[in-house]
Coordinates of C-alpha atoms and ligand atoms in Angstrom, one line a residue:
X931 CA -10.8 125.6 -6.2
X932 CA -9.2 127.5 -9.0
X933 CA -11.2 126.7 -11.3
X934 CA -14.4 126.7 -10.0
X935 CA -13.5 130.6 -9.2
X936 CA -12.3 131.3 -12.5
X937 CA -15.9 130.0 -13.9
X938 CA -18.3 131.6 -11.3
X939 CA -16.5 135.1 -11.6
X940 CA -18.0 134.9 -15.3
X941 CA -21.0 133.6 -14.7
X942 CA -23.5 136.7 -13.9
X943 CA -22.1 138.3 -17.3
X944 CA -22.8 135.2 -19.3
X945 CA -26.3 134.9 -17.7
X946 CA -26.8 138.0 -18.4
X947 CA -26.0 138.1 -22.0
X948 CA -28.3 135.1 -22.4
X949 CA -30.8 136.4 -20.2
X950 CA -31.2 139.6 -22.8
X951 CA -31.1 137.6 -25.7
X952 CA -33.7 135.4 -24.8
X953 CA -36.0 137.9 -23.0
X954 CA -34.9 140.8 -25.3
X955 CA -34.7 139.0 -28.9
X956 CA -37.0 135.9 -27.8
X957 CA -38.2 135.9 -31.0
X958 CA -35.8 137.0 -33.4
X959 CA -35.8 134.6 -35.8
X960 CA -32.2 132.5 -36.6
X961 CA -33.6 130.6 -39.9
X962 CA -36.4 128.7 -41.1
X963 CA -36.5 124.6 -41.5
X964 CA -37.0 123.0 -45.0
X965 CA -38.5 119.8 -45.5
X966 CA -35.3 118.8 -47.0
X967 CA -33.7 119.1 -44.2
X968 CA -35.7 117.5 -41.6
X969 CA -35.6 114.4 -44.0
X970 CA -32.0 115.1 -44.3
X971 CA -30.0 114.8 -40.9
X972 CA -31.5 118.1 -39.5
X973 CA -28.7 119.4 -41.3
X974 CA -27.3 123.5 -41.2
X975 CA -30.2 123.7 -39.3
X976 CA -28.9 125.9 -35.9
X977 CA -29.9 123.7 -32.8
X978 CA -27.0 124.7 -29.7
X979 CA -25.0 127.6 -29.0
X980 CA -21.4 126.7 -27.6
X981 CA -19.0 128.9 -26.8
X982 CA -16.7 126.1 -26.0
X983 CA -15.8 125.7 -30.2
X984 CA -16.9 126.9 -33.5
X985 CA -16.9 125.2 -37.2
X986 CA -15.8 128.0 -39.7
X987 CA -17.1 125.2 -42.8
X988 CA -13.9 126.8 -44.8
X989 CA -11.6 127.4 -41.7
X990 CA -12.1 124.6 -40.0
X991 CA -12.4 124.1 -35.8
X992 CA -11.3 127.2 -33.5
X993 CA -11.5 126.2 -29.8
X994 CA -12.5 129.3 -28.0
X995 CA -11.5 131.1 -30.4
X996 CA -8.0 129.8 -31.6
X997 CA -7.5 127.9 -34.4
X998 CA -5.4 124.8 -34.2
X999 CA -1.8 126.2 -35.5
X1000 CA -2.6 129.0 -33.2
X1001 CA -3.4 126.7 -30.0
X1002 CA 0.4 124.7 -31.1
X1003 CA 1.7 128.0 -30.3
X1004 CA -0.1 129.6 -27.7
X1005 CA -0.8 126.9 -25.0
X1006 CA 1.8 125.8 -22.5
X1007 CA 4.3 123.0 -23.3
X1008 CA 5.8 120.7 -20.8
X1009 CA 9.5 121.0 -20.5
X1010 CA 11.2 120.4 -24.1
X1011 CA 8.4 119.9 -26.1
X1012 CA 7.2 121.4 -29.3
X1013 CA 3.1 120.4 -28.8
X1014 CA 1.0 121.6 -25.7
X1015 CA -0.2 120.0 -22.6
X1016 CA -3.7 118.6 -22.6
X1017 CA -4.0 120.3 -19.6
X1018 CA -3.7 123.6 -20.6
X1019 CA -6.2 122.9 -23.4
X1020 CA -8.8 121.6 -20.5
X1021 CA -8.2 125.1 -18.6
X1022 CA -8.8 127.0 -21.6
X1023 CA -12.1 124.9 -22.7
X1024 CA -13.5 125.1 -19.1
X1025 CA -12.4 128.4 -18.2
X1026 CA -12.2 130.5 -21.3
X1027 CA -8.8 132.2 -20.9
X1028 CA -5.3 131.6 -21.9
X1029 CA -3.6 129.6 -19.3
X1030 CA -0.4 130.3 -18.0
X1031 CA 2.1 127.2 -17.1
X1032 CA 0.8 127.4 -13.9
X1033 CA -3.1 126.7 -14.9
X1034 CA -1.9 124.2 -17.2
X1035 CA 0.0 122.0 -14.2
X1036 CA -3.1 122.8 -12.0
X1037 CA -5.1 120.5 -14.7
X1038 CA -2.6 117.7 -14.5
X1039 CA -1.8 117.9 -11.0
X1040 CA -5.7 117.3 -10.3
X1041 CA -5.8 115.2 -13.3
X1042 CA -3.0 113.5 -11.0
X1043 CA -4.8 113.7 -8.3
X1044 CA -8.2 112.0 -8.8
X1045 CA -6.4 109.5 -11.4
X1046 CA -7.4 106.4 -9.5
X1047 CA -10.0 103.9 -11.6
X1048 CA -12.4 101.8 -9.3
X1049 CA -11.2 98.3 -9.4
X1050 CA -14.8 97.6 -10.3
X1051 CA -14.6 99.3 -13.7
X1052 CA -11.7 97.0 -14.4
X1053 CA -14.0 93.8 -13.5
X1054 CA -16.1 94.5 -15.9
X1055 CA -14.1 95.0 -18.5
X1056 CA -12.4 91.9 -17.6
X1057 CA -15.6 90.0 -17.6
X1058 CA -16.6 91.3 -21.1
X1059 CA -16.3 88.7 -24.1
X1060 CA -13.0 88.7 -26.0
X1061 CA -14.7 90.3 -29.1
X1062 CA -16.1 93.1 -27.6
X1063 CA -15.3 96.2 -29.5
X1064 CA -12.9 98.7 -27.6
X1065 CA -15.3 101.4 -28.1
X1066 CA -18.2 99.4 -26.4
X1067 CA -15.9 98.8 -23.5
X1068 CA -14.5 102.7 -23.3
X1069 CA -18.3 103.4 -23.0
X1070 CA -19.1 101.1 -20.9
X1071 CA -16.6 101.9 -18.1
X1072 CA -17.6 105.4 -18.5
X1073 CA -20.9 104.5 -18.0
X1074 CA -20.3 102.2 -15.0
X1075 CA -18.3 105.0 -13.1
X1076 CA -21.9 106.7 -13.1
X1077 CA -21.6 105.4 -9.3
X1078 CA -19.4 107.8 -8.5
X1079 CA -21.4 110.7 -9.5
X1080 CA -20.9 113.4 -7.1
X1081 CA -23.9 115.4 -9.7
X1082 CA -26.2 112.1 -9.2
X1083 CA -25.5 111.9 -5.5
X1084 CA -26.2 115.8 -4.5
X1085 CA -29.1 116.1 -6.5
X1086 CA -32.6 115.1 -5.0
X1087 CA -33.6 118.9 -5.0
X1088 CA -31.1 119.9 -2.6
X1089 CA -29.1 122.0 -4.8
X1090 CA -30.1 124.7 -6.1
X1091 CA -30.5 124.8 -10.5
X1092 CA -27.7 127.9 -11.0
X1093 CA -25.5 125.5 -8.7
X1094 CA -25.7 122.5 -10.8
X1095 CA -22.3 123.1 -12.8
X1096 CA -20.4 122.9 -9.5
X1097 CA -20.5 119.0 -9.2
X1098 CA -20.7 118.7 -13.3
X1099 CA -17.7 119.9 -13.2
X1100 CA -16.7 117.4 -10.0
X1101 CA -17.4 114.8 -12.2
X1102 CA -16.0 116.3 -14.9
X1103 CA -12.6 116.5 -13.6
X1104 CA -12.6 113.3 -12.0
X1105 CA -14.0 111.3 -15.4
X1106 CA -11.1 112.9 -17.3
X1107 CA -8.3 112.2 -15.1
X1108 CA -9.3 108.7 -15.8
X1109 CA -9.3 108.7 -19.4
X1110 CA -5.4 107.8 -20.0
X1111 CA -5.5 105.0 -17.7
X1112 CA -9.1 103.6 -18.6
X1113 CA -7.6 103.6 -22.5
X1114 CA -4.3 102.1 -21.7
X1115 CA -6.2 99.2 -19.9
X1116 CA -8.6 98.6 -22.9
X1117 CA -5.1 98.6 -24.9
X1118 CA -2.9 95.8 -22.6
X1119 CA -6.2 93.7 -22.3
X1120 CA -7.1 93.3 -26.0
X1121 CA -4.0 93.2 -27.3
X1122 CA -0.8 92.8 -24.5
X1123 CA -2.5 89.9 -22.3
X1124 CA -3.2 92.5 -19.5
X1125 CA 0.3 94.1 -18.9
X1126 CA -0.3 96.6 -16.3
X1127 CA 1.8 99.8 -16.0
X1128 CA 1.0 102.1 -13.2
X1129 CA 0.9 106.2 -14.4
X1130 CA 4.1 108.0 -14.1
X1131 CA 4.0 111.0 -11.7
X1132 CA 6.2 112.7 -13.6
X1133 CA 4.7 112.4 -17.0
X1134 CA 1.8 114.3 -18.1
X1135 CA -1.5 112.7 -18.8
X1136 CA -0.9 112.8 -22.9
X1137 CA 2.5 110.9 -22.5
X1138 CA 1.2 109.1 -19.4
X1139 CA -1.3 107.0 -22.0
X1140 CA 1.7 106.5 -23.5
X1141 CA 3.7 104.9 -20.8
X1142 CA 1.0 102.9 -19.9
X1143 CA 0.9 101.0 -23.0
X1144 CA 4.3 100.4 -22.5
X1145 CA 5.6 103.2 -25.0
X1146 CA 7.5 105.4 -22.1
X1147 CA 10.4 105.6 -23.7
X1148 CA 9.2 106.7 -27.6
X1149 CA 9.3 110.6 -27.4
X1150 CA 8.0 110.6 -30.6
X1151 CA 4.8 108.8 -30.1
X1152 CA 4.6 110.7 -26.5
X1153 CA 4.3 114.0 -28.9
X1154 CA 1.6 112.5 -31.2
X1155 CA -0.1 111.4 -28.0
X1156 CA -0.3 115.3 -27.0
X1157 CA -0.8 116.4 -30.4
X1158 CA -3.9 113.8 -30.8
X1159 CA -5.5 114.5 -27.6
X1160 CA -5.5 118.2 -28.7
X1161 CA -6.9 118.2 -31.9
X1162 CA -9.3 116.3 -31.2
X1163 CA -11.1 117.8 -28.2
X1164 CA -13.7 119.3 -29.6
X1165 CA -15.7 119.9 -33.2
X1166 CA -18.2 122.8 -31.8
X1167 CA -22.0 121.9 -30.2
X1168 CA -24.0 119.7 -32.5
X1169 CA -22.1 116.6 -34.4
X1170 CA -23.3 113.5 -33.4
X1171 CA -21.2 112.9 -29.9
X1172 CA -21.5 116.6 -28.8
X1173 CA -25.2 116.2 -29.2
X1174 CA -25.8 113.0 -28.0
X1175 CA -23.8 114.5 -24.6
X1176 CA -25.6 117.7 -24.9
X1177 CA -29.3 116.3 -25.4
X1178 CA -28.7 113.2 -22.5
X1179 CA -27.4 115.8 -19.8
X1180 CA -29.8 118.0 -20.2
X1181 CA -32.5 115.7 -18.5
X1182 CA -30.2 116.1 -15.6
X1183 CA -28.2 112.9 -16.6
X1184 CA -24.9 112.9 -14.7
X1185 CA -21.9 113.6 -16.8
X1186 CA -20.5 109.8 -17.1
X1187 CA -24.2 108.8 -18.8
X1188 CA -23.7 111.9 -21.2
X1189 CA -20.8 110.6 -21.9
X1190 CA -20.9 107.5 -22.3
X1191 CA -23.7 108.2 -25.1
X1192 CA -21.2 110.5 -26.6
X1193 CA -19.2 107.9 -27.1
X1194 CA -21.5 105.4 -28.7
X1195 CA -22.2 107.9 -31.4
X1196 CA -18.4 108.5 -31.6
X1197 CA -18.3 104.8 -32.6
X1198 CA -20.6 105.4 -35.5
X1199 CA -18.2 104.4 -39.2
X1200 CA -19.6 107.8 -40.4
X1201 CA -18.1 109.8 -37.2
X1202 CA -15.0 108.5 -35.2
X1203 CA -15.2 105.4 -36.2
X1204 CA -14.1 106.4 -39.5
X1205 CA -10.7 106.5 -38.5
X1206 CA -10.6 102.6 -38.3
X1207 CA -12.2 102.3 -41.5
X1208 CA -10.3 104.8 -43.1
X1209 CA -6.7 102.3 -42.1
X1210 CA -8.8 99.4 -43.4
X1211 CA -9.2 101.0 -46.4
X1212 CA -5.4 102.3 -47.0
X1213 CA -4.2 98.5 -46.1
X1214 CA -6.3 97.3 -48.8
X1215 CA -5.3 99.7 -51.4
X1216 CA -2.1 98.8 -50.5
X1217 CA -2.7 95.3 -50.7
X1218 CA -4.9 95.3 -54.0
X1219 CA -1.4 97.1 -55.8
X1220 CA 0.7 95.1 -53.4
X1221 CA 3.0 98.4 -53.0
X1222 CA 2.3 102.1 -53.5
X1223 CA 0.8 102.4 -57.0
X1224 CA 1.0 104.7 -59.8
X1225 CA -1.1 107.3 -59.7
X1226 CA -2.6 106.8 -62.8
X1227 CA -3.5 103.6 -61.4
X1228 CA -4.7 104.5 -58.3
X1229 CA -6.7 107.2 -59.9
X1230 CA -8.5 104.3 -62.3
X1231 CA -8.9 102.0 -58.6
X1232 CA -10.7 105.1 -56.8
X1233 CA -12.6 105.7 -59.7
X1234 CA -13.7 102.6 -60.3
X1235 CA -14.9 102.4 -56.2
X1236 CA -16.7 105.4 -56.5
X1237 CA -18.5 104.4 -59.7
X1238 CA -19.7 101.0 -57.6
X1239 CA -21.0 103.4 -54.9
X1240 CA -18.3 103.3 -52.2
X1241 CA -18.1 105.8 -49.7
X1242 CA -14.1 106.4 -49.0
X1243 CA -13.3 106.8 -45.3
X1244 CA -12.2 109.8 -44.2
X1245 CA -13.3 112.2 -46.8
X1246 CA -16.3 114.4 -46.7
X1247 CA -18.0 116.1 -44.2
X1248 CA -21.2 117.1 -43.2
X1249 CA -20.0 120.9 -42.2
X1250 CA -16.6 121.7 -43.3
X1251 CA -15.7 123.2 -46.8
X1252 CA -11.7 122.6 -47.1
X1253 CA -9.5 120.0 -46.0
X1254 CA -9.8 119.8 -42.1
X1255 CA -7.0 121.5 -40.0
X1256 CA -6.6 118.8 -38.2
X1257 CA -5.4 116.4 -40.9
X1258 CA -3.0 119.5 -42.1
X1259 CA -1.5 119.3 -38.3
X1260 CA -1.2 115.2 -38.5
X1261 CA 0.4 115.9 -42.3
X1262 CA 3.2 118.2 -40.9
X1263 CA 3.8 115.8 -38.1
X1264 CA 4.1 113.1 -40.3
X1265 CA 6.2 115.0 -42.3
X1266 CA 8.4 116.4 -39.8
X1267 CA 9.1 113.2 -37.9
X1268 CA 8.3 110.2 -40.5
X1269 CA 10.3 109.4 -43.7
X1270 CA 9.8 106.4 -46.3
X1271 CA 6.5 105.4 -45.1
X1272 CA 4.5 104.0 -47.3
X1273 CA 1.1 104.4 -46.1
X1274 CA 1.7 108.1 -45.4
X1275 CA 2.7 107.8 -48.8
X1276 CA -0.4 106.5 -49.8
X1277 CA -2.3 109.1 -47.8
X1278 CA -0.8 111.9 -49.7
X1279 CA -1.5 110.3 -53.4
X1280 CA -4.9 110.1 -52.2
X1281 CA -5.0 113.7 -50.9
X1282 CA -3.9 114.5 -54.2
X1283 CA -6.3 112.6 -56.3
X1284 CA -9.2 111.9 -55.1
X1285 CA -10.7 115.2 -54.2
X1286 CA -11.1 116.1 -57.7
X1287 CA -12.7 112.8 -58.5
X1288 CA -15.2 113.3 -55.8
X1289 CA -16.0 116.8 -56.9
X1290 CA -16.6 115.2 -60.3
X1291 CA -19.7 112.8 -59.3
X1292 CA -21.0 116.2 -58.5
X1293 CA -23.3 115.4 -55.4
X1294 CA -20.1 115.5 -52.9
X1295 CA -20.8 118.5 -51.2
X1296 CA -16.6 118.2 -49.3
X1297 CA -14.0 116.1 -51.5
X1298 CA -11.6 117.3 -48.9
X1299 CA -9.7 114.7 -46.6
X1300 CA -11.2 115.6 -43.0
X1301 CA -8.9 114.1 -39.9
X1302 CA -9.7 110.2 -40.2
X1303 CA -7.9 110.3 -43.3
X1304 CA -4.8 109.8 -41.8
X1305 CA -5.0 109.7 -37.8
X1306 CA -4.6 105.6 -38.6
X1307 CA -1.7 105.8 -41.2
X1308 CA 0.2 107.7 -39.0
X1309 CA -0.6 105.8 -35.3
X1310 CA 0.5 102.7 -37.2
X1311 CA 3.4 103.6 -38.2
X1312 CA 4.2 104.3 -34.7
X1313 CA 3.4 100.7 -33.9
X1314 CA -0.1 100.8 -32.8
X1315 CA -1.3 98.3 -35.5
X1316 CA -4.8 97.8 -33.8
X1317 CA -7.0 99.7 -35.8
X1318 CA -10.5 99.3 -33.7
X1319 CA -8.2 100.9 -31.4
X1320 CA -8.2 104.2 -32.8
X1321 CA -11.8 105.9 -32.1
X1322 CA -11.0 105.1 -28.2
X1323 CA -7.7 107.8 -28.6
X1324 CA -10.3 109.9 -30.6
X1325 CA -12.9 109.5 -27.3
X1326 CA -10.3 110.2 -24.8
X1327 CA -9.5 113.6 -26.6
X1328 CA -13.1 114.3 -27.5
X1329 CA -14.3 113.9 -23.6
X1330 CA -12.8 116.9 -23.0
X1331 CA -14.6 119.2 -24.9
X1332 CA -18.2 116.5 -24.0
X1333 CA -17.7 117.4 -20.7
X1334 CA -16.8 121.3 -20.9
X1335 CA -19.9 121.8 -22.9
X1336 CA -21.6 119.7 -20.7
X1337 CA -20.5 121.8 -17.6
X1338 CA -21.2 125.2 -19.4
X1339 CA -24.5 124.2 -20.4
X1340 CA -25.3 123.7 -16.5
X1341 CA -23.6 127.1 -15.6
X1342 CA -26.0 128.9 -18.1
X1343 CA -29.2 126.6 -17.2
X1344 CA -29.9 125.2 -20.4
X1345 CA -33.3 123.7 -19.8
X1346 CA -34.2 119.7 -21.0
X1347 CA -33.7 119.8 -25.0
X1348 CA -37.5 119.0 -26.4
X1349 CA -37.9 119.7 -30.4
X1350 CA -40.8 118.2 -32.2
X1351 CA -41.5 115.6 -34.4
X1352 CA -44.5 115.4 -37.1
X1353 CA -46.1 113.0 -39.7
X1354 CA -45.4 112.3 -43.4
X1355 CA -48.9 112.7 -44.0
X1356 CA -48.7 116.4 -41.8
X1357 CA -45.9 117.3 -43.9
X1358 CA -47.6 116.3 -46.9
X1359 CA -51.1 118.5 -46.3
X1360 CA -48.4 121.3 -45.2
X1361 CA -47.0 121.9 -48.3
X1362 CA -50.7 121.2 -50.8
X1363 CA -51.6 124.1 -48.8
X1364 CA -48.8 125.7 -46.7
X1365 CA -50.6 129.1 -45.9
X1366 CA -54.2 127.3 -45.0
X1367 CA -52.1 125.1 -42.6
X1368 CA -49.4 127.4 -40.8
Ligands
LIG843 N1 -17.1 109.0 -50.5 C1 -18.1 108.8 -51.4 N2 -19.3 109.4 -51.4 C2 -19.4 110.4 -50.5 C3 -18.4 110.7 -49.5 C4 -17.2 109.9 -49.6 N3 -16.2 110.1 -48.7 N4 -18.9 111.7 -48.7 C5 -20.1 112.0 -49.2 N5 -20.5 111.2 -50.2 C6 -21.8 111.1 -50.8 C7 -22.8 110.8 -49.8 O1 -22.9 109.4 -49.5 C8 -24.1 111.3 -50.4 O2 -24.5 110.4 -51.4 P1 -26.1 110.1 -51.7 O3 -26.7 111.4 -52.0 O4 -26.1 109.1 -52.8 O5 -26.5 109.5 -50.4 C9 -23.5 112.6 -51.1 O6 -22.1 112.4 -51.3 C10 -23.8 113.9 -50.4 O7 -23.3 113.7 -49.1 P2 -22.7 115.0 -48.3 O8 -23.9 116.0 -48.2 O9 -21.5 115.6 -49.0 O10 -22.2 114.5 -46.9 P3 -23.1 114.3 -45.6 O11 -23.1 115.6 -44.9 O12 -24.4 113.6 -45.8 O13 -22.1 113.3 -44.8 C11 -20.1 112.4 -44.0 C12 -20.9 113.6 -44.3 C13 -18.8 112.7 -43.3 C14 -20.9 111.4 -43.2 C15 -19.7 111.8 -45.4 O14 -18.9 112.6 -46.2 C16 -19.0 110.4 -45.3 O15 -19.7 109.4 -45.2 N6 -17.7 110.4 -45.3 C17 -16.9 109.2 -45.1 C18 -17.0 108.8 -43.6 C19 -16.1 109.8 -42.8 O16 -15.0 110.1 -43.2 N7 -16.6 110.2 -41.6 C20 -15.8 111.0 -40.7 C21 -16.4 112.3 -40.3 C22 -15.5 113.1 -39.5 N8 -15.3 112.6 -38.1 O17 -14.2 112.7 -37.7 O18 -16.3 112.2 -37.4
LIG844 C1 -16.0 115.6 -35.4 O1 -14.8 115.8 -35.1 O2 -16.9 115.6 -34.5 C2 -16.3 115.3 -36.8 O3 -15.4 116.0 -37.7 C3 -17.7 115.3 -37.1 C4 -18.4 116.6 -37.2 O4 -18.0 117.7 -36.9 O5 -19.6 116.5 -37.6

């Protein structure tokens, strides 16, 4: 298969550059580890290598390499569209090249191809309580389609380790064809009484999710479907979902359990699910002024919040140093497409206010808006009102860079991620006498 070619041409190079670093510079030391840091979220502290993305803390994400405007203009578009294929994306996360058009319709067509859900993940979704969060369901019918692993099944010791990444990549493929459909059922069932709308051939799988919540016809939305599903695939090796992935697969989990524990992290309010939170927020301010405010006003509201020890969705972040490229590609969007909105409104008084008043408090290491800070605003403009909805779009982007990582890290034989853990009282004789005990 095409891809599987295009990866296992480049494999005995990438061994081999990982083979000399590890045996050649085994012990070349990347940094040290402060105590701060342990106690503080592991964080800057270098824990993966991924080649799949990179966080530049004052650039913001490249995916292999290219930067988000770059990726609007460089990957293939389907016929009369201004943003790319989420195909074309998935060929250049899993095979590390440009694609052509041609590489890009591979995708979809095998995307296409294995698109069918089992009607059993659809039971139990069914059978789940009314109030169950869309997130735990996404997850969970990940997680259920674990039975299909073509990893899990092959394994027992048959294969051999350098071969692993062939059926990770099975499932990968077939998990992510999924994804549109699996969403679009979590959407009708929570929220259109379980209208079901088969995929459309002809439609790729961005605007296929789109169509299958009944929105065929909105070319629009179909764009911010594609443009969504790009941006955010991937946020390099080691944020909460990548990790989570990253550290569960390598015990040998299969791709859907990896996953699906991405995904529960991705449903955390200070990672994806900040989107939601970040909509509740803007509804409120809006509320609270009934209207757009002035923004002397609103800079006395945010103010006062921040004195009382809120934390304001959607700003901050634990890595970048600017405001994320991603919420500059939803802005231009918005501001190509949208006029008289008023909570896009709202999000750019914020964008213009706030970030000064969360330098202020001085401890606020990012008061730039990172891409929760408006993915809601603009969805519900667009009609999709639902706002615990919103981290499942995020997941069904985000699985495509979860499960490239998770089928490079077989290809290069990561082995089963072990660090170490200590005592208080270890660290506290460490550093009375820190040369006596190292
Ligand atoms: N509003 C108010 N206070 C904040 C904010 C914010 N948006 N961001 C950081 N702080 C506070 C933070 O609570 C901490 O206070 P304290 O020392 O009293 O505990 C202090 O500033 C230092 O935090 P940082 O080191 O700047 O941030 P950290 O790396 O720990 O956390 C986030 C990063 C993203 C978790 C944090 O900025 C946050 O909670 N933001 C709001 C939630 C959010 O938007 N999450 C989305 C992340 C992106 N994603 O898509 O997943
Ligand atoms: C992400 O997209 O994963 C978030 O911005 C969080 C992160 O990078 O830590």
């Amino acid at each position: 298969m095409l891809i599987h070619d295009k990866i296992d041409v480049q494999l005995p190079e990438w061994r081999e550059r990982v083979r000399s670093l590890t045996k050649e510079h085994g012990s070349y030391k990347v940094g040290d580890v402060t105590v701060e840091q342990i106690y503080g979220g592991i964080r800057g502290v270098i824990i993966q290598v991924s080649d799949i993305s990179y966080l530049d803390p004052y650039e913001g994400i490249r995916l292999r390499g290219y930067s988000i405007p770059e990726l609007m203009e460089k990957l293939p578009k389907w016929d009369g569209t201004s943003v790319p294929t989420a195909g074309g994306l998935y060929y250049l996360l899993l095979v590390d090249q440009l694609p052509t058009n041609e590489d890009a319709q591979f995708i979809e067509d095998e995307w296409k191809r294995r698109g069918e859900v089992p009607q059993y993940v659809w039971n139990i979704l069914r059978a789940m309580p009314e109030t169950t969060h869309p997130m735990t369901l996404f997850s969970q019918a990940v997680l259920a389609m674990a039975n299909e692993s073509v990893f899990a099944k092959n394994y027992s010791g048959r294969v051999p380790k350098n071969g692993y990444w062939k059926t990770y990549l099975e499932d990968s493929l077939n998990l992510t064809a999924k994804l549109p459909a699996i969403a679009a059922f979590i959407y009708n069932l929570k929220y259109q009484n379980g209208l079901y709308i088969p995929p459309d051939p002809n439609l790729d799988w961005s605007a296929n999710f789109a169509h299958m919540i009944g929105r065929g016809d909105d070319e629009e939305f179909k764009e911010l479907c594609r443009l969504f599903f790009v941006i955010h695939s991937d946020h390099e090796g080691a944020n909460v979902s990548a990790h989570a992935t990253a550290l569960v697969c390598s015990a040998l989990s299969d791709v859907y359990y990896g996953c699906s524990a991405g995904l529960d992290g991705l449903a955390g309010p200070l990672h994806g699910l900040a989107n939601q939170e970040c909509l509740r927020w803007l509804l409120d301010v809006r509320e609270h002024f009934d209207g757009l405010p002035d923004p002397n006003d609103l800079r006395d509201y945010l103010k006062d919040q921040l004195d009382a020890g809120a934390i304001i969705p959607g700003y901050g972040h634990a890595v970048l140093r600017t405001t994320d490229p991603r919420f500059t590609a939803l802005l231009e969007f918005s501001r190509k497409y949208i006029v008289n909105d008023e909570l896009l409104a709202l999000v750019e008084m914020v964008y213009e206010i706030l970030p000064p008043l969360l330098s202020a408090m001085g401890k606020v290491k990012n008061p730039w808006p990172n891409v929760d800070a408006i993915t809601g605003a603009i969805q519900y403009h667009y009609g999709i009102k639902e706002f615990d909805f919103y981290t499942v779009l995020f997941g069904v982007s985000r699985l495509l860079g979860l499960t490239a990582h998770a089928v490079w890290s077989r290809a290069l034989g990561k082995p089963i991620e072990r660090p170490k853990s200590l005592t208080t009282h270890m660290l506290e004789e460490m550093v009375k006498e820190p040369e006596l005990v190292r």
